[in-house]
CSV table of C-alpha atoms in Angstrom, one decimal:
chain,number,residue,atom,x,y,z
A,1066,MET,CA,-59.7,10.7,100.9
A,1067,THR,CA,-61.6,13.5,101.0
A,1068,ARG,CA,-60.7,17.4,99.7
A,1069,THR,CA,-63.1,19.1,102.1
A,1070,GLN,CA,-60.4,19.9,104.4
A,1071,THR,CA,-59.3,23.7,105.9
A,1072,GLU,CA,-55.8,24.3,104.4
A,1073,PRO,CA,-53.4,26.4,106.5
A,1074,ALA,CA,-53.0,29.9,105.7
A,1075,THR,CA,-50.5,30.8,102.6
A,1076,ARG,CA,-47.2,33.0,103.7
A,1077,THR,CA,-45.0,34.5,100.8
A,1078,ALA,CA,-42.2,32.8,99.7
A,1079,GLU,CA,-39.1,34.6,100.4
A,1080,ILE,CA,-36.8,34.7,97.6
A,1081,VAL,CA,-33.4,35.6,98.4
A,1082,ARG,CA,-31.6,35.0,95.5
A,1083,GLU,CA,-32.1,35.1,91.3
A,1084,PHE,CA,-29.7,33.3,89.2
A,1085,GLY,CA,-30.2,34.1,85.3
A,1086,PRO,CA,-31.3,34.2,82.8
A,1087,PHE,CA,-28.9,32.3,81.2
A,1088,PRO,CA,-27.4,33.2,77.6
A,1089,GLY,CA,-29.6,31.4,75.6
A,1090,VAL,CA,-31.7,30.0,77.3
A,1091,GLU,CA,-35.7,31.0,76.8
A,1092,ARG,CA,-36.9,28.2,79.6
A,1093,ILE,CA,-36.2,26.3,82.5
A,1094,HIS,CA,-37.8,23.3,83.1
A,1095,GLY,CA,-36.7,21.1,85.4
A,1096,VAL,CA,-34.2,21.5,88.5
A,1097,SER,CA,-31.7,19.6,90.7
A,1098,HIS,CA,-29.0,20.1,93.1
A,1099,ASP,CA,-26.1,17.5,93.4
A,1100,GLY,CA,-25.0,19.0,96.6
A,1101,HIS,CA,-22.4,21.3,95.6
A,1102,ARG,CA,-24.4,22.5,91.7
A,1103,VAL,CA,-27.4,23.3,90.5
A,1104,TRP,CA,-28.6,21.6,87.3
A,1105,ALA,CA,-31.0,23.2,85.3
A,1106,ALA,CA,-33.0,21.6,82.4
A,1107,THR,CA,-33.8,23.7,79.7
A,1108,GLY,CA,-35.0,21.8,76.7
A,1109,SER,CA,-32.1,21.0,75.1
A,1110,ALA,CA,-28.9,21.2,77.2
A,1111,LEU,CA,-28.7,20.3,80.9
A,1112,LEU,CA,-26.3,22.9,82.7
A,1113,ALA,CA,-25.0,23.1,86.0
A,1114,PHE,CA,-24.0,26.2,87.9
A,1115,ASP,CA,-22.3,27.5,91.0
A,1116,PRO,CA,-24.8,28.6,93.4
A,1117,ASP,CA,-21.9,30.7,95.2
A,1118,SER,CA,-21.0,32.4,91.8
A,1119,ALA,CA,-23.6,32.0,89.7
A,1120,GLN,CA,-21.4,30.6,86.9
A,1121,VAL,CA,-22.4,27.6,84.5
A,1122,THR,CA,-19.6,25.2,84.8
A,1123,ARG,CA,-21.3,22.3,82.8
A,1124,GLU,CA,-23.3,22.2,80.1
A,1125,LEU,CA,-25.0,18.1,78.9
A,1126,GLU,CA,-26.6,18.7,75.6
A,1127,VAL,CA,-29.5,16.1,76.4
A,1128,ALA,CA,-33.5,16.1,75.4
A,1129,CYS,CA,-34.5,17.7,79.1
A,1130,ASP,CA,-38.4,18.8,78.6
A,1131,ALA,CA,-39.2,18.7,82.6
A,1132,GLY,CA,-37.9,17.2,85.8
A,1133,THR,CA,-34.6,16.4,86.5
A,1134,ALA,CA,-33.1,14.7,89.8
A,1135,PHE,CA,-29.9,13.5,91.4
A,1136,ASP,CA,-29.3,10.0,93.3
A,1137,GLY,CA,-25.9,11.0,94.6
A,1138,LYS,CA,-24.1,9.7,91.4
A,1139,HIS,CA,-26.4,9.8,88.3
A,1140,LEU,CA,-28.9,12.7,87.2
A,1141,TYR,CA,-32.5,11.6,86.0
A,1142,GLN,CA,-34.0,13.6,83.3
A,1143,ILE,CA,-37.5,13.2,81.8
A,1144,ALA,CA,-37.7,13.7,77.9
A,1145,GLU,CA,-40.8,13.2,76.4
A,1146,SER,CA,-42.5,10.4,77.2
A,1147,ARG,CA,-39.3,8.6,78.6
A,1148,ILE,CA,-36.7,9.2,82.1
A,1149,ASP,CA,-32.9,8.8,81.2
A,1150,LYS,CA,-30.4,7.9,83.8
A,1151,ILE,CA,-27.2,10.6,82.5
A,1152,ASP,CA,-23.8,10.1,83.9
A,1153,PRO,CA,-22.6,13.5,84.8
A,1154,ALA,CA,-18.7,13.3,84.0
A,1155,THR,CA,-19.9,12.8,80.2
A,1156,GLY,CA,-23.4,13.1,79.1
A,1157,ALA,CA,-23.4,9.7,78.5
A,1158,ILE,CA,-27.4,8.0,78.6
A,1159,VAL,CA,-26.4,4.6,80.7
A,1160,ALA,CA,-30.4,3.8,81.2
A,1161,THR,CA,-33.7,4.5,80.2
A,1162,ILE,CA,-37.4,4.1,81.6
A,1163,PRO,CA,-40.6,4.5,80.1
A,1164,ALA,CA,-42.2,8.0,81.8
A,1165,PRO,CA,-45.4,7.0,83.9
A,1166,GLY,CA,-47.5,10.0,82.4
A,1167,SER,CA,-46.4,9.2,79.0
A,1168,GLY,CA,-45.6,12.7,78.2
A,1169,SER,CA,-47.2,14.7,80.7
A,1170,ASP,CA,-44.9,14.3,83.7
A,1171,SER,CA,-43.5,17.4,85.3
A,1172,GLY,CA,-41.5,17.8,88.3
A,1173,LEU,CA,-38.9,15.0,89.7
A,1174,ALA,CA,-37.0,14.1,92.4
A,1175,TRP,CA,-34.8,11.2,94.0
A,1176,ALA,CA,-35.6,9.9,97.7
A,1177,GLU,CA,-35.9,6.3,99.6
A,1178,GLY,CA,-34.1,4.7,96.3
A,1179,SER,CA,-37.4,5.7,94.3
A,1180,LEU,CA,-37.7,8.4,91.3
A,1181,TRP,CA,-40.9,10.7,92.4
A,1182,VAL,CA,-42.6,11.8,88.9
A,1183,GLY,CA,-45.4,14.6,89.5
A,1184,GLN,CA,-48.2,14.9,86.8
A,1185,TYR,CA,-49.0,18.1,86.1
A,1186,ARG,CA,-52.8,18.0,85.2
A,1187,ASP,CA,-53.6,14.9,86.8
A,1188,ARG,CA,-52.6,16.5,89.9
A,1189,ARG,CA,-50.7,13.2,91.2
A,1190,ILE,CA,-47.3,12.5,92.6
A,1191,HIS,CA,-45.8,8.9,91.5
A,1192,GLN,CA,-43.6,6.7,93.0
A,1193,VAL,CA,-41.2,4.5,90.7
A,1194,ASP,CA,-39.4,2.2,90.5
A,1195,PRO,CA,-36.3,3.7,88.6
A,1196,ALA,CA,-34.7,-0.3,87.1
A,1197,THR,CA,-38.2,-0.7,85.3
A,1198,GLY,CA,-40.2,2.4,85.6
A,1199,ALA,CA,-43.2,0.9,87.5
A,1200,ILE,CA,-45.4,3.0,89.5
A,1201,ARG,CA,-44.8,1.9,93.4
A,1202,ARG,CA,-47.7,4.1,94.8
A,1203,THR,CA,-49.2,7.3,93.9
A,1204,ILE,CA,-50.1,10.4,95.8
A,1205,GLU,CA,-53.2,12.7,95.0
A,1206,THR,CA,-53.1,16.3,95.7
A,1207,ASN,CA,-55.0,19.2,94.6
A,1208,ARG,CA,-53.4,21.1,92.8
A,1209,PHE,CA,-52.0,20.9,89.1
A,1210,VAL,CA,-48.1,20.0,90.1
A,1211,THR,CA,-44.8,21.6,88.7
A,1212,GLY,CA,-41.9,20.5,90.5
A,1213,VAL,CA,-41.0,18.1,93.4
A,1214,THR,CA,-38.9,17.5,96.3
A,1215,TRP,CA,-38.0,15.6,99.5
A,1216,VAL,CA,-36.1,17.2,102.7
A,1217,ASP,CA,-36.0,15.9,105.9
A,1218,GLY,CA,-39.0,13.7,105.6
A,1219,GLU,CA,-40.6,16.1,103.7
A,1220,LEU,CA,-42.7,16.0,100.5
A,1221,TRP,CA,-42.9,19.6,98.7
A,1222,HIS,CA,-44.1,19.8,95.2
A,1223,GLY,CA,-44.5,23.1,93.0
A,1224,THR,CA,-47.7,24.5,91.7
A,1225,TRP,CA,-48.4,26.9,88.8
A,1226,GLU,CA,-52.2,27.1,87.5
A,1227,GLY,CA,-53.3,30.6,85.8
A,1228,GLU,CA,-51.1,33.2,87.0
A,1229,GLU,CA,-50.9,31.6,90.6
A,1230,SER,CA,-48.2,29.5,91.8
A,1231,GLU,CA,-47.3,28.2,95.3
A,1232,LEU,CA,-44.6,25.7,96.8
A,1233,ARG,CA,-46.5,23.1,99.2
A,1234,ARG,CA,-45.9,20.4,101.4
A,1235,ILE,CA,-48.2,18.0,101.5
A,1236,ASP,CA,-48.4,14.6,103.5
A,1237,PRO,CA,-47.1,12.0,101.6
A,1238,ALA,CA,-50.0,9.5,102.4
A,1239,SER,CA,-53.0,11.3,102.2
A,1240,GLY,CA,-51.9,14.6,100.1
A,1241,ALA,CA,-53.4,16.7,102.2
A,1242,VAL,CA,-51.6,20.4,102.4
A,1243,ILE,CA,-49.4,21.2,105.5
A,1244,GLU,CA,-47.7,24.4,104.5
A,1245,ARG,CA,-47.6,26.8,101.8
A,1246,LEU,CA,-45.6,29.3,100.3
A,1247,GLU,CA,-47.1,31.7,97.9
A,1248,MET,CA,-44.5,33.0,95.2
A,1249,PRO,CA,-45.1,36.9,94.3
A,1250,GLU,CA,-47.2,38.1,91.7
A,1251,GLY,CA,-45.4,37.3,87.9
A,1252,THR,CA,-43.3,34.5,89.4
A,1253,GLY,CA,-43.8,30.7,88.7
A,1254,VAL,CA,-42.3,27.9,89.7
A,1255,SER,CA,-41.5,25.2,86.7
A,1256,GLY,CA,-39.3,23.0,88.7
A,1257,LEU,CA,-38.4,22.3,92.5
A,1258,GLU,CA,-35.5,20.7,94.3
A,1259,SER,CA,-34.1,21.8,98.1
A,1260,ASP,CA,-30.5,21.7,98.4
A,1261,GLY,CA,-30.6,19.6,101.7
A,1262,GLY,CA,-30.8,22.7,104.3
A,1263,ASP,CA,-32.5,26.3,103.8
A,1264,LEU,CA,-33.3,26.8,100.6
A,1265,PHE,CA,-35.7,25.2,97.3
A,1266,TYR,CA,-34.1,26.4,94.1
A,1267,CYS,CA,-37.3,27.1,91.7
A,1268,GLY,CA,-37.5,27.2,88.2
A,1269,GLY,CA,-38.9,30.2,86.5
A,1270,GLY,CA,-40.4,29.1,83.5
A,1271,THR,CA,-40.1,31.2,80.3
A,1272,SER,CA,-38.2,33.8,82.7
A,1273,GLY,CA,-35.4,31.8,81.7
A,1274,THR,CA,-33.8,32.1,85.7
A,1275,VAL,CA,-33.4,29.7,88.9
A,1276,ARG,CA,-34.6,31.4,92.1
A,1277,ALA,CA,-33.6,30.2,95.7
A,1278,VAL,CA,-36.3,30.1,98.3
A,1279,ARG,CA,-35.9,30.6,101.8
A,1280,ARG,CA,-37.1,27.2,103.7
A,1281,PRO,CA,-39.3,27.7,106.5
A,1282,ARG,CA,-38.4,25.2,109.3
A,1283,ALA,CA,-40.5,23.7,111.6
A,1284,THR,CA,-40.8,25.3,115.1
A,1285,LYS,CA,-40.3,23.4,118.4
A,1286,SER,CA,-42.2,23.7,121.0
């Protein structure tokens, strides 16, 4: 695998809405979407808010210091060196598996019956068995990995290095960069999830906010 290929030109990410900061929240880690609500990991609690009204509708007191995912029924949450499977109705932890990075994990997504776990400084995304935590395969990229999401067969991840942050679509086989969206100066991506349609929801780190970014659509000839 080579890293010498020319990367695509960068476009500016279009932020269409900002949610928060939320009361008592100093940082946003993981972000997920359950089809109706956006979930945001704040360190000591998972908050769910309505993206139409921006009102917080649920709060689960669970450890949540990195990525968040939803499989259609349960939430998955990175908490230090483990991934907890959580009942969103009660907040009960129903299962736990080891996180592949043993504490260096970042983003989390659900797709194709697997968890996809970002490793920040290792510049990797692991496909993980949700029942055992076993790594099924690994994708290497060339930037730090924050949030991770799949949508319509596309793999996207957030980056945040120094003062620069982007959303990147990469080839799931090679890690090659296909598309780049640069966040405006002063904004970063600490968590990432698609709503399955036209928006990405991006955790804003120490801003305590979640930003909705318009998802670019491929032009068909």
